[in-house]
Amino acid sequence: MPTRHIVSAFDEQLDILHDLVRQMGVLAERQITDAVAAMTDRDTDLASQVMAKDADLDELERKVEAQTVRLLALRHPKANDLRDVIGALRVANNLERIGDFAANVAKRSFVLQSQPEVSLARSMLPIGRAVADMLAAVMKAYDEDDAETALAVRRRDEEVDRAYTSLFRELLTYMMESPARITACTHLLFAAKNLERIGDHATNIAETLCFRVQGQPLDQDRPKGDGTAEMTVMPD
Amino acid sequence: MPTRHIVSAFDEQLDILHDLVRQMGVLAERQITDAVAAMTDRDTDLASQVMAKDADLDELERKVEAQTVRLLALRHPKANDLRDVIGALRVANNLERIGDFAANVAKRSFVLQSQPEVSLARSMLPIGRAVADMLAAVMKAYDEDDAETALAVRRRDEEVDRAYTSLFRELLTYMMESPARITACTHLLFAAKNLERIGDHATNIAETLCFRVQGQPLDQDRPKGDGTAEMTVMPD
């Protein structure tokens, strides 16, 4: 956050807001890692924990909203400060969505455990690691008001989209070869899509941060690498 | 919106904000209907139109954000007015996401057109109609500050989730029987999921409206009917 030399009542309230957002970031990152571990290790205890912890993220988001409303009503922030407050609300909203996607990945572990094992499930690990890293980097950038790093995170999303697109193709091919694996593969397809969406939300956070630092929205279109909506795979 | 007897500069600015949100609602509803028609009629011209029009929704959302920031910076709204302004931002955000999901449904028409026809694609129509109706009802409630109708919309989401769950099961079964249809069915699965997500966003709008009218978040958990994350289908 920008350094301030005179600590005002406004700054104190803003620190509370930033701290809540920071807590959400740490928790969301752990939720992603645990959800993917639960899925690949077929660990339903861990999956249950991730699903239960999602309520903590929801609760933190409600606290961010309440603190935002308090700040706006009592302190009438302007210009940079106003962008900062609105930005925190937006970041919190994205983190809450990330939590939902992680919980949904965890939930699918139960089905996967009941189904024949699909070795492609392990391909979820590098994608999960990539989006967890993106989130950690963008939250660090948020803490340090670092628009450069935020832009670098935005570029990494393209890699994630490419990894997702490639896994999507492999899963479709595998389903055609092994109809008995269709249920498991469908859940893996949705889990992979959830991870790809987490990457999008990390990218949204990066864009919100650039807006806060630079005072205007990014004009270039976001790089796009997810080509699955157009994908066809032919049976042999 | 709440009736005001003395028209102030604040009210005028608020009317501009509400009008932008209203325009987004009308456009988002049409995008849903056209996207589903494009998919079921295999009409790629209509699909292209839907994809192009998504930029209009994005542009309207940017206008809502700019107007929100202007109102907060210049007018310092409090209590109900502040909730109204923050609510408009949230509703616009949900409408923009609805637009993204509709565009994604439209985009999948191109793959479906290149694939053997799947008669189950027509099951998308009632789900599309249901979520478009939910959105129309909640936007009317938004216009009339009608929390009762908003709550009724929230309850309809359960129906949508059930219809989606049932289609999900049928599509999985069909894929097992006809591996040559796996590509088409996978795109239908994702399109159906997009429609289900649109229902969730209409529900978010209903909850935002209840918060605006009643001044506190709804405490009951949202009714949940989407059981697909736990679903297994066995091959014969």
Tab-separated table of C-alpha atoms in Angstrom:
chain	number	residue	atom	x	y	z
A	1	MET	CA	0.000	0.000	0.000
A	2	PRO	CA	1.194	3.573	-0.548
A	3	THR	CA	3.352	4.880	2.305
A	4	ARG	CA	1.717	7.606	4.342
A	5	HIS	CA	3.728	9.805	6.672
A	6	ILE	CA	0.928	11.099	8.823
A	7	VAL	CA	-1.194	8.380	10.341
A	8	SER	CA	-4.807	9.498	10.288
A	9	ALA	CA	-8.009	7.854	11.454
A	10	PHE	CA	-8.646	7.116	7.786
A	11	ASP	CA	-5.319	5.284	7.437
A	12	GLU	CA	-6.060	3.189	10.487
A	13	GLN	CA	-9.418	2.147	9.069
A	14	LEU	CA	-7.790	1.463	5.708
A	15	ASP	CA	-5.201	-0.773	7.395
A	16	ILE	CA	-8.001	-2.837	8.886
A	17	LEU	CA	-9.505	-3.203	5.407
A	18	HIS	CA	-6.186	-4.208	3.808
A	19	ASP	CA	-5.507	-6.674	6.567
A	20	LEU	CA	-8.832	-8.436	5.996
A	21	VAL	CA	-8.079	-8.695	2.260
A	22	ARG	CA	-4.602	-10.043	3.036
A	23	GLN	CA	-6.092	-12.746	5.307
A	24	MET	CA	-8.473	-13.736	2.518
A	25	GLY	CA	-5.546	-14.029	0.090
A	26	VAL	CA	-3.568	-16.349	2.384
A	27	LEU	CA	-6.583	-18.555	3.026
A	28	ALA	CA	-7.619	-18.696	-0.654
A	29	GLU	CA	-4.119	-19.772	-1.702
A	30	ARG	CA	-4.112	-22.599	0.861
A	31	GLN	CA	-7.581	-23.683	-0.263
A	32	ILE	CA	-6.387	-24.092	-3.858
A	33	THR	CA	-3.350	-26.170	-2.849
A	34	ASP	CA	-5.362	-28.365	-0.476
A	35	ALA	CA	-8.211	-28.874	-2.953
A	36	VAL	CA	-5.858	-30.081	-5.672
A	37	ALA	CA	-3.998	-32.315	-3.191
A	38	ALA	CA	-7.322	-33.787	-2.029
A	39	MET	CA	-8.271	-34.546	-5.616
A	40	THR	CA	-4.972	-36.066	-6.748
A	41	ASP	CA	-4.327	-38.023	-3.502
A	42	ARG	CA	-7.988	-39.161	-3.326
A	43	ASP	CA	-7.956	-37.744	0.216
A	44	THR	CA	-11.591	-37.124	1.166
A	45	ASP	CA	-10.744	-35.966	4.722
A	46	LEU	CA	-8.722	-33.116	3.293
A	47	ALA	CA	-11.544	-32.458	0.798
A	48	SER	CA	-14.037	-32.143	3.675
A	49	GLN	CA	-11.739	-29.670	5.425
A	50	VAL	CA	-11.492	-27.493	2.296
A	51	MET	CA	-15.278	-27.508	1.898
A	52	ALA	CA	-15.779	-26.524	5.547
A	53	LYS	CA	-13.177	-23.749	5.421
A	54	ASP	CA	-14.935	-22.041	2.522
A	55	ALA	CA	-17.293	-20.492	5.094
A	56	ASP	CA	-14.313	-18.629	6.609
A	57	LEU	CA	-13.654	-16.923	3.279
A	58	ASP	CA	-17.339	-15.976	2.970
A	59	GLU	CA	-17.253	-14.517	6.467
A	60	LEU	CA	-14.100	-12.518	5.722
A	61	GLU	CA	-15.712	-11.131	2.564
A	62	ARG	CA	-18.706	-9.942	4.620
A	63	LYS	CA	-16.271	-8.193	6.980
A	64	VAL	CA	-14.573	-6.487	4.023
A	65	GLU	CA	-17.963	-5.250	2.779
A	66	ALA	CA	-18.937	-3.939	6.203
A	67	GLN	CA	-15.584	-2.176	6.586
A	68	THR	CA	-15.884	-0.668	3.083
A	69	VAL	CA	-19.333	0.714	3.820
A	70	ARG	CA	-18.052	2.126	7.143
A	71	LEU	CA	-15.105	3.825	5.441
A	72	LEU	CA	-17.220	5.292	2.653
A	73	ALA	CA	-19.919	6.548	5.004
A	74	LEU	CA	-17.662	8.076	7.659
A	75	ARG	CA	-14.511	9.122	5.819
A	76	HIS	CA	-15.621	10.182	2.306
A	77	PRO	CA	-12.395	9.132	0.634
A	78	LYS	CA	-11.501	10.763	-2.694
A	79	ALA	CA	-9.327	10.038	-5.725
A	80	ASN	CA	-6.595	7.471	-4.838
A	81	ASP	CA	-8.106	6.582	-1.481
A	82	LEU	CA	-11.503	5.978	-3.036
A	83	ARG	CA	-9.951	3.760	-5.713
A	84	ASP	CA	-8.154	1.884	-2.951
A	85	VAL	CA	-11.370	1.230	-0.994
A	86	ILE	CA	-13.378	0.181	-4.067
A	87	GLY	CA	-10.404	-1.930	-5.171
A	88	ALA	CA	-10.378	-3.822	-1.856
A	89	LEU	CA	-14.070	-4.659	-2.321
A	90	ARG	CA	-13.371	-5.990	-5.804
A	91	VAL	CA	-10.326	-8.007	-4.720
A	92	ALA	CA	-12.323	-9.548	-1.850
A	93	ASN	CA	-15.086	-10.489	-4.270
A	94	ASN	CA	-12.591	-12.267	-6.538
A	95	LEU	CA	-11.011	-14.090	-3.578
A	96	GLU	CA	-14.414	-15.282	-2.427
A	97	ARG	CA	-15.088	-16.690	-5.920
A	98	ILE	CA	-11.670	-18.387	-5.910
A	99	GLY	CA	-12.700	-20.047	-2.648
A	100	ASP	CA	-15.920	-21.308	-4.257
A	101	PHE	CA	-13.997	-22.848	-7.146
A	102	ALA	CA	-11.498	-24.504	-4.754
A	103	ALA	CA	-14.378	-25.942	-2.694
A	104	ASN	CA	-15.984	-27.276	-5.880
A	105	VAL	CA	-12.715	-29.007	-6.854
A	106	ALA	CA	-12.518	-30.539	-3.373
A	107	LYS	CA	-16.139	-31.735	-3.574
A	108	ARG	CA	-15.396	-33.700	-6.742
A	109	SER	CA	-12.770	-35.778	-4.827
A	110	PHE	CA	-15.607	-37.868	-3.400
A	111	VAL	CA	-16.805	-38.977	-6.823
A	112	LEU	CA	-13.272	-39.553	-8.053
A	113	GLN	CA	-12.538	-41.768	-5.069
A	114	SER	CA	-15.520	-43.980	-5.991
A	115	GLN	CA	-14.460	-44.281	-9.644
A	116	PRO	CA	-11.699	-46.181	-11.454
A	117	GLU	CA	-8.486	-44.159	-11.162
A	118	VAL	CA	-7.536	-41.874	-14.072
A	119	SER	CA	-3.802	-41.174	-14.211
A	120	LEU	CA	-4.481	-37.860	-15.993
A	121	ALA	CA	-5.769	-36.590	-12.629
A	122	ARG	CA	-2.138	-35.866	-11.766
A	123	SER	CA	-2.014	-33.314	-14.588
A	124	MET	CA	-4.141	-31.178	-12.277
A	125	LEU	CA	-1.098	-30.657	-9.994
A	126	PRO	CA	0.977	-28.302	-12.189
A	127	ILE	CA	-2.112	-26.251	-13.109
A	128	GLY	CA	-3.064	-25.992	-9.435
A	129	ARG	CA	0.479	-24.969	-8.531
A	130	ALA	CA	0.545	-22.351	-11.307
A	131	VAL	CA	-2.710	-20.672	-10.217
A	132	ALA	CA	-1.760	-20.812	-6.515
A	133	ASP	CA	1.574	-19.144	-7.434
A	134	MET	CA	-0.226	-16.514	-9.527
A	135	LEU	CA	-2.455	-15.714	-6.590
A	136	ALA	CA	0.478	-15.515	-4.135
A	137	ALA	CA	2.354	-13.192	-6.516
A	138	VAL	CA	-0.591	-10.898	-7.122
A	139	MET	CA	-1.392	-10.641	-3.395
A	140	LYS	CA	2.259	-9.758	-2.696
A	141	ALA	CA	2.019	-7.120	-5.441
A	142	TYR	CA	-1.190	-5.856	-3.811
A	143	ASP	CA	0.697	-5.456	-0.523
A	144	GLU	CA	3.530	-3.585	-2.219
A	145	ASP	CA	1.493	-1.553	-4.710
A	146	ASP	CA	3.529	-3.157	-7.452
A	147	ALA	CA	1.819	-2.790	-10.854
A	148	GLU	CA	4.756	-4.354	-12.758
A	149	THR	CA	4.419	-7.676	-10.942
A	150	ALA	CA	0.664	-7.519	-11.380
A	151	LEU	CA	1.124	-7.214	-15.140
A	152	ALA	CA	3.490	-10.214	-15.108
A	153	VAL	CA	0.793	-12.262	-13.312
A	154	ARG	CA	-1.684	-11.293	-15.988
A	155	ARG	CA	0.681	-12.672	-18.641
A	156	ARG	CA	1.036	-15.998	-16.772
A	157	ASP	CA	-2.672	-16.586	-17.165
A	158	GLU	CA	-2.042	-17.412	-20.799
A	159	GLU	CA	0.189	-20.350	-19.761
A	160	VAL	CA	-2.526	-21.636	-17.458
A	161	ASP	CA	-5.075	-21.406	-20.258
A	162	ARG	CA	-2.766	-23.368	-22.562
A	163	ALA	CA	-2.174	-26.097	-19.954
A	164	TYR	CA	-5.939	-26.312	-19.399
A	165	THR	CA	-6.648	-26.516	-23.135
A	166	SER	CA	-4.142	-29.320	-23.526
A	167	LEU	CA	-5.567	-31.283	-20.578
A	168	PHE	CA	-9.091	-30.786	-21.948
A	169	ARG	CA	-8.005	-32.390	-25.241
A	170	GLU	CA	-6.329	-35.339	-23.469
A	171	LEU	CA	-9.379	-35.948	-21.309
A	172	LEU	CA	-11.744	-35.940	-24.299
A	173	THR	CA	-9.511	-38.400	-26.141
A	174	TYR	CA	-9.280	-40.628	-23.079
A	175	MET	CA	-13.061	-40.624	-22.640
A	176	MET	CA	-13.505	-41.857	-26.212
A	177	GLU	CA	-11.087	-44.723	-25.581
A	178	SER	CA	-12.483	-45.682	-22.146
A	179	PRO	CA	-16.225	-45.088	-21.789
A	180	ALA	CA	-16.018	-46.613	-18.274
A	181	ARG	CA	-13.944	-43.570	-17.295
A	182	ILE	CA	-16.443	-40.986	-18.603
A	183	THR	CA	-17.832	-40.063	-15.172
A	184	ALA	CA	-14.363	-39.564	-13.670
A	185	CYS	CA	-13.108	-37.645	-16.716
A	186	THR	CA	-16.145	-35.346	-16.725
A	187	HIS	CA	-15.444	-34.392	-13.114
A	188	LEU	CA	-11.778	-33.850	-13.997
A	189	LEU	CA	-12.878	-31.613	-16.904
A	190	PHE	CA	-14.954	-29.467	-14.540
A	191	ALA	CA	-12.209	-29.421	-11.892
A	192	ALA	CA	-9.682	-28.293	-14.506
A	193	LYS	CA	-12.121	-25.614	-15.671
A	194	ASN	CA	-12.424	-24.435	-12.046
A	195	LEU	CA	-8.640	-24.065	-11.816
A	196	GLU	CA	-8.595	-22.145	-15.097
A	197	ARG	CA	-11.290	-19.835	-13.686
A	198	ILE	CA	-9.166	-19.306	-10.546
A	199	GLY	CA	-6.410	-18.075	-12.889
A	200	ASP	CA	-8.919	-15.630	-14.429
A	201	HIS	CA	-9.830	-14.296	-10.991
A	202	ALA	CA	-6.140	-13.850	-10.072
A	203	THR	CA	-5.886	-11.902	-13.343
A	204	ASN	CA	-8.894	-9.762	-12.362
A	205	ILE	CA	-7.082	-8.945	-9.111
A	206	ALA	CA	-3.976	-7.951	-11.094
A	207	GLU	CA	-6.118	-5.645	-13.258
A	208	THR	CA	-7.789	-4.096	-10.210
A	209	LEU	CA	-4.343	-3.412	-8.761
A	210	CYS	CA	-3.125	-1.763	-11.990
A	211	PHE	CA	-6.236	0.405	-11.946
A	212	ARG	CA	-5.512	1.431	-8.348
A	213	VAL	CA	-1.868	2.238	-9.030
A	214	GLN	CA	-2.293	3.872	-12.428
A	215	GLY	CA	-5.705	5.432	-12.017
A	216	GLN	CA	-7.132	4.061	-15.247
A	217	PRO	CA	-8.288	0.696	-16.538
A	218	LEU	CA	-5.888	-1.289	-18.739
A	219	ASP	CA	-6.755	-0.669	-22.366
A	220	GLN	CA	-5.112	-3.696	-23.972
A	221	ASP	CA	-7.266	-6.765	-24.210
A	222	ARG	CA	-6.340	-9.540	-21.877
A	223	PRO	CA	-4.229	-12.245	-23.563
A	224	LYS	CA	-6.416	-15.299	-24.197
A	225	GLY	CA	-5.161	-18.864	-24.313
A	226	ASP	CA	-8.202	-20.989	-23.404
A	227	GLY	CA	-9.286	-22.438	-26.725
A	228	THR	CA	-11.510	-25.200	-25.354
A	229	ALA	CA	-14.837	-23.623	-26.334
A	230	GLU	CA	-13.922	-24.265	-29.984
A	231	MET	CA	-12.302	-27.657	-29.489
A	232	THR	CA	-13.294	-30.854	-31.271
A	233	VAL	CA	-11.692	-34.246	-30.821
A	234	MET	CA	-12.459	-37.040	-33.282
A	235	PRO	CA	-12.896	-40.641	-32.179
A	236	ASP	CA	-10.469	-43.089	-33.885
B	1	MET	CA	-36.238	2.646	-6.668
B	2	PRO	CA	-37.419	4.395	-3.516
B	3	THR	CA	-39.639	7.421	-4.211
B	4	ARG	CA	-38.038	10.730	-3.402
B	5	HIS	CA	-40.102	13.883	-3.092
B	6	ILE	CA	-37.362	16.409	-3.471
B	7	VAL	CA	-35.249	15.941	-6.562
B	8	SER	CA	-31.668	16.694	-5.656
B	9	ALA	CA	-28.468	16.660	-7.648
B	10	PHE	CA	-27.777	13.346	-5.914
B	11	ASP	CA	-31.065	11.866	-7.156
B	12	GLU	CA	-30.310	12.944	-10.698
B	13	GLN	CA	-26.914	11.270	-10.566
B	14	LEU	CA	-28.493	8.181	-9.016
B	15	ASP	CA	-31.051	8.026	-11.839
B	16	ILE	CA	-28.215	7.968	-14.363
B	17	LEU	CA	-26.659	5.064	-12.443
B	18	HIS	CA	-29.930	3.113	-12.249
B	19	ASP	CA	-30.588	3.696	-15.922
B	20	LEU	CA	-27.214	2.225	-16.893
B	21	VAL	CA	-27.913	-0.860	-14.758
B	22	ARG	CA	-31.362	-1.186	-16.336
B	23	GLN	CA	-29.856	-1.083	-19.844
B	24	MET	CA	-27.405	-3.812	-18.842
B	25	GLY	CA	-30.294	-5.962	-17.576
B	26	VAL	CA	-32.246	-5.684	-20.834
B	27	LEU	CA	-29.180	-6.492	-22.920
B	28	ALA	CA	-28.096	-9.415	-20.700
B	29	GLU	CA	-31.551	-10.990	-20.944
B	30	ARG	CA	-31.523	-10.777	-24.739
B	31	GLN	CA	-28.007	-12.247	-24.844
B	32	ILE	CA	-29.153	-15.330	-22.913
B	33	THR	CA	-32.142	-15.929	-25.207
B	34	ASP	CA	-30.111	-15.408	-28.382
B	35	ALA	CA	-27.223	-17.580	-27.176
B	36	VAL	CA	-29.519	-20.515	-26.443
B	37	ALA	CA	-31.348	-20.047	-29.767
B	38	ALA	CA	-28.001	-19.971	-31.606
B	39	MET	CA	-26.986	-23.211	-29.928
B	40	THR	CA	-30.223	-25.141	-30.432
B	41	ASP	CA	-30.852	-23.860	-34.014
B	42	ARG	CA	-27.165	-24.342	-34.944
B	43	ASP	CA	-27.275	-20.695	-36.079
B	44	THR	CA	-23.674	-19.486	-36.150
B	45	ASP	CA	-24.586	-16.006	-37.488
B	46	LEU	CA	-26.667	-15.376	-34.393
B	47	ALA	CA	-23.837	-16.834	-32.270
B	48	SER	CA	-21.394	-14.335	-33.818
B	49	GLN	CA	-23.772	-11.474	-33.023
B	50	VAL	CA	-24.035	-12.545	-29.376
B	51	MET	CA	-20.256	-12.780	-29.089
B	52	ALA	CA	-19.803	-9.306	-30.612
B	53	LYS	CA	-22.465	-7.718	-28.412
B	54	ASP	CA	-20.738	-8.865	-25.238
B	55	ALA	CA	-18.441	-5.835	-25.629
B	56	ASP	CA	-21.494	-3.553	-25.158
B	57	LEU	CA	-22.145	-5.092	-21.744
B	58	ASP	CA	-18.487	-4.649	-20.774
B	59	GLU	CA	-18.647	-1.007	-21.852
B	60	LEU	CA	-21.851	-0.416	-19.855
B	61	GLU	CA	-20.230	-1.961	-16.767
B	62	ARG	CA	-17.290	0.445	-17.111
B	63	LYS	CA	-19.802	3.325	-17.251
B	64	VAL	CA	-21.502	2.051	-14.081
B	65	GLU	CA	-18.136	1.946	-12.308
B	66	ALA	CA	-17.227	5.460	-13.417
B	67	GLN	CA	-20.631	6.781	-12.338
B	68	THR	CA	-20.326	5.011	-8.953
B	69	VAL	CA	-16.923	6.532	-8.294
B	70	ARG	CA	-18.256	9.976	-9.321
B	71	LEU	CA	-21.238	9.645	-6.950
B	72	LEU	CA	-19.138	8.447	-4.024
B	73	ALA	CA	-16.485	11.135	-4.496
B	74	LEU	CA	-18.808	14.092	-4.997
B	75	ARG	CA	-21.961	13.256	-3.066
B	76	HIS	CA	-20.829	11.214	-0.035
B	77	PRO	CA	-24.005	9.166	0.179
B	78	LYS	CA	-24.876	7.578	3.531
B	79	ALA	CA	-27.019	4.710	4.837
B	80	ASN	CA	-29.695	3.732	2.274
B	81	ASP	CA	-28.199	5.816	-0.509
B	82	LEU	CA	-24.778	4.326	0.029
B	83	ARG	CA	-26.236	0.811	-0.042
B	84	ASP	CA	-28.035	1.726	-3.248
B	85	VAL	CA	-24.827	2.910	-4.958
B	86	ILE	CA	-22.745	-0.069	-3.816
B	87	GLY	CA	-25.637	-2.343	-4.811
B	88	ALA	CA	-25.672	-0.941	-8.350
B	89	LEU	CA	-21.971	-1.736	-8.692
B	90	ARG	CA	-22.583	-5.298	-7.546
B	91	VAL	CA	-25.595	-5.808	-9.823
B	92	ALA	CA	-23.599	-4.487	-12.808
B	93	ASN	CA	-20.787	-6.889	-11.984
B	94	ASN	CA	-23.208	-9.829	-11.968
B	95	LEU	CA	-24.784	-8.714	-15.269
B	96	GLU	CA	-21.365	-8.483	-16.882
B	97	ARG	CA	-20.606	-12.063	-15.769
B	98	ILE	CA	-23.990	-13.209	-17.142
B	99	GLY	CA	-22.955	-11.682	-20.460
B	100	ASP	CA	-19.685	-13.648	-20.399
B	101	PHE	CA	-21.542	-16.909	-19.799
B	102	ALA	CA	-24.021	-16.161	-22.627
B	103	ALA	CA	-21.129	-15.384	-25.000
B	104	ASN	CA	-19.461	-18.651	-24.016
B	105	VAL	CA	-22.666	-20.589	-24.785
B	106	ALA	CA	-22.865	-18.844	-28.176
B	107	LYS	CA	-19.209	-19.658	-28.934
B	108	ARG	CA	-19.864	-23.367	-28.467
B	109	SER	CA	-22.456	-23.273	-31.314
B	110	PHE	CA	-19.584	-23.381	-33.809
B	111	VAL	CA	-18.304	-26.724	-32.496
B	112	LEU	CA	-21.811	-28.133	-32.222
B	113	GLN	CA	-22.532	-27.224	-35.827
B	114	SER	CA	-19.484	-29.248	-36.928
B	115	GLN	CA	-20.493	-32.304	-34.884
B	116	PRO	CA	-23.177	-34.996	-35.249
B	117	GLU	CA	-26.448	-33.573	-33.912
B	118	VAL	CA	-27.416	-34.410	-30.318
B	119	SER	CA	-31.157	-34.182	-29.739
B	120	LEU	CA	-30.534	-33.470	-26.027
B	121	ALA	CA	-29.323	-30.002	-27.137
B	122	ARG	CA	-32.988	-28.984	-27.163
B	123	SER	CA	-33.135	-29.577	-23.395
B	124	MET	CA	-31.114	-26.386	-23.169
B	125	LEU	CA	-34.179	-24.367	-24.227
B	126	PRO	CA	-36.293	-24.639	-21.032
B	127	ILE	CA	-33.241	-24.001	-18.836
B	128	GLY	CA	-32.350	-20.954	-20.937
B	129	ARG	CA	-35.925	-19.693	-20.744
B	130	ALA	CA	-36.024	-20.207	-16.975
B	131	VAL	CA	-32.840	-18.229	-16.304
B	132	ALA	CA	-33.818	-15.451	-18.741
B	133	ASP	CA	-37.174	-15.205	-16.911
B	134	MET	CA	-35.432	-15.142	-13.530
B	135	LEU	CA	-33.248	-12.293	-14.731
B	136	ALA	CA	-36.206	-10.335	-16.145
B	137	ALA	CA	-38.118	-10.774	-12.870
B	138	VAL	CA	-35.221	-9.727	-10.667
B	139	MET	CA	-34.477	-6.654	-12.794
B	140	LYS	CA	-38.144	-5.636	-12.591
B	141	ALA	CA	-37.937	-6.115	-8.805
B	142	TYR	CA	-34.779	-3.974	-8.823
B	143	ASP	CA	-36.718	-1.211	-10.586
B	144	GLU	CA	-39.566	-1.437	-8.097
B	145	ASP	CA	-37.534	-2.042	-4.929
B	146	ASP	CA	-39.515	-5.231	-4.463
B	147	ALA	CA	-37.757	-7.597	-2.024
B	148	GLU	CA	-40.635	-10.143	-2.084
B	149	THR	CA	-40.243	-10.809	-5.800
B	150	ALA	CA	-36.490	-10.940	-5.364
B	151	LEU	CA	-36.909	-13.703	-2.770
B	152	ALA	CA	-39.204	-15.619	-5.145
B	153	VAL	CA	-36.505	-15.443	-7.841
B	154	ARG	CA	-33.998	-16.848	-5.379
B	155	ARG	CA	-36.291	-19.838	-4.806
B	156	ARG	CA	-36.601	-20.482	-8.566
B	157	ASP	CA	-32.866	-21.065	-8.745
B	158	GLU	CA	-33.436	-24.427	-7.111
B	159	GLU	CA	-35.606	-25.518	-10.077
B	160	VAL	CA	-32.887	-24.472	-12.495
B	161	ASP	CA	-30.308	-26.433	-10.535
B	162	ARG	CA	-32.540	-29.515	-10.638
B	163	ALA	CA	-33.100	-29.230	-14.410
B	164	TYR	CA	-29.349	-28.827	-14.889
B	165	THR	CA	-28.571	-31.846	-12.685
B	166	SER	CA	-31.005	-33.976	-14.646
B	167	LEU	CA	-29.571	-32.866	-18.021
B	168	PHE	CA	-26.060	-33.542	-16.713
B	169	ARG	CA	-27.045	-37.131	-15.918
B	170	GLU	CA	-28.669	-37.641	-19.335
B	171	LEU	CA	-25.636	-36.252	-21.130
B	172	LEU	CA	-23.229	-38.532	-19.217
B	173	THR	CA	-25.383	-41.569	-20.009
B	174	TYR	CA	-25.607	-40.578	-23.667
B	175	MET	CA	-21.810	-40.154	-23.895
B	176	MET	CA	-21.301	-43.690	-22.612
B	177	GLU	CA	-23.650	-45.049	-25.254
B	178	SER	CA	-22.283	-42.943	-28.136
B	179	PRO	CA	-18.560	-42.198	-27.857
B	180	ALA	CA	-18.756	-40.431	-31.246
B	181	ARG	CA	-20.932	-37.806	-29.532
B	182	ILE	CA	-18.469	-37.155	-26.681
B	183	THR	CA	-17.156	-33.862	-28.093
B	184	ALA	CA	-20.655	-32.479	-28.698
B	185	CYS	CA	-21.919	-33.666	-25.305
B	186	THR	CA	-18.933	-32.155	-23.479
B	187	HIS	CA	-19.718	-28.769	-25.015
B	188	LEU	CA	-23.375	-29.197	-24.073
B	189	LEU	CA	-22.299	-30.022	-20.494
B	190	PHE	CA	-20.311	-26.791	-20.293
B	191	ALA	CA	-23.078	-24.779	-21.957
B	192	ALA	CA	-25.616	-26.159	-19.463
B	193	LYS	CA	-23.229	-25.326	-16.621
B	194	ASN	CA	-23.001	-21.760	-17.973
B	195	LEU	CA	-26.791	-21.445	-17.871
B	196	GLU	CA	-26.840	-22.794	-14.324
B	197	ARG	CA	-24.216	-20.173	-13.385
B	198	ILE	CA	-26.396	-17.462	-14.967
B	199	GLY	CA	-29.152	-18.570	-12.565
B	200	ASP	CA	-26.683	-18.173	-9.677
B	201	HIS	CA	-25.869	-14.641	-10.782
B	202	ALA	CA	-29.572	-13.732	-11.057
B	203	THR	CA	-29.827	-15.056	-7.477
B	204	ASN	CA	-26.881	-12.887	-6.410
B	205	ILE	CA	-28.751	-9.882	-7.822
B	206	ALA	CA	-31.850	-10.876	-5.835
B	207	GLU	CA	-29.747	-11.055	-2.655
B	208	THR	CA	-28.142	-7.677	-3.345
B	209	LEU	CA	-31.615	-6.209	-3.766
B	210	CYS	CA	-32.823	-7.713	-0.468
B	211	PHE	CA	-29.766	-6.237	1.218
B	212	ARG	CA	-30.571	-2.815	-0.264
B	213	VAL	CA	-34.213	-2.933	0.776
B	214	GLN	CA	-33.792	-4.546	4.188
B	215	GLY	CA	-30.393	-3.155	5.188
B	216	GLN	CA	-28.897	-6.480	6.165
B	217	PRO	CA	-27.669	-9.567	4.355
B	218	LEU	CA	-29.985	-12.588	4.175
B	219	ASP	CA	-29.082	-14.989	6.940
B	220	GLN	CA	-30.611	-18.196	5.610
B	221	ASP	CA	-28.366	-20.231	3.364
B	222	ARG	CA	-29.293	-20.210	-0.258
B	223	PRO	CA	-31.300	-23.292	-1.312
B	224	LYS	CA	-29.024	-25.640	-3.293
B	225	GLY	CA	-30.224	-28.024	-5.970
B	226	ASP	CA	-27.139	-28.557	-8.181
B	227	GLY	CA	-25.959	-32.011	-7.210
B	228	THR	CA	-23.720	-32.628	-10.208
B	229	ALA	CA	-20.411	-32.320	-8.340
B	230	GLU	CA	-21.252	-35.589	-6.551
B	231	MET	CA	-22.822	-37.371	-9.516
B	232	THR	CA	-21.724	-40.728	-10.862
B	233	VAL	CA	-23.251	-42.554	-13.809
B	234	MET	CA	-22.391	-46.188	-14.417
B	235	PRO	CA	-21.906	-47.598	-17.912
B	236	ASP	CA	-24.234	-50.508	-18.746
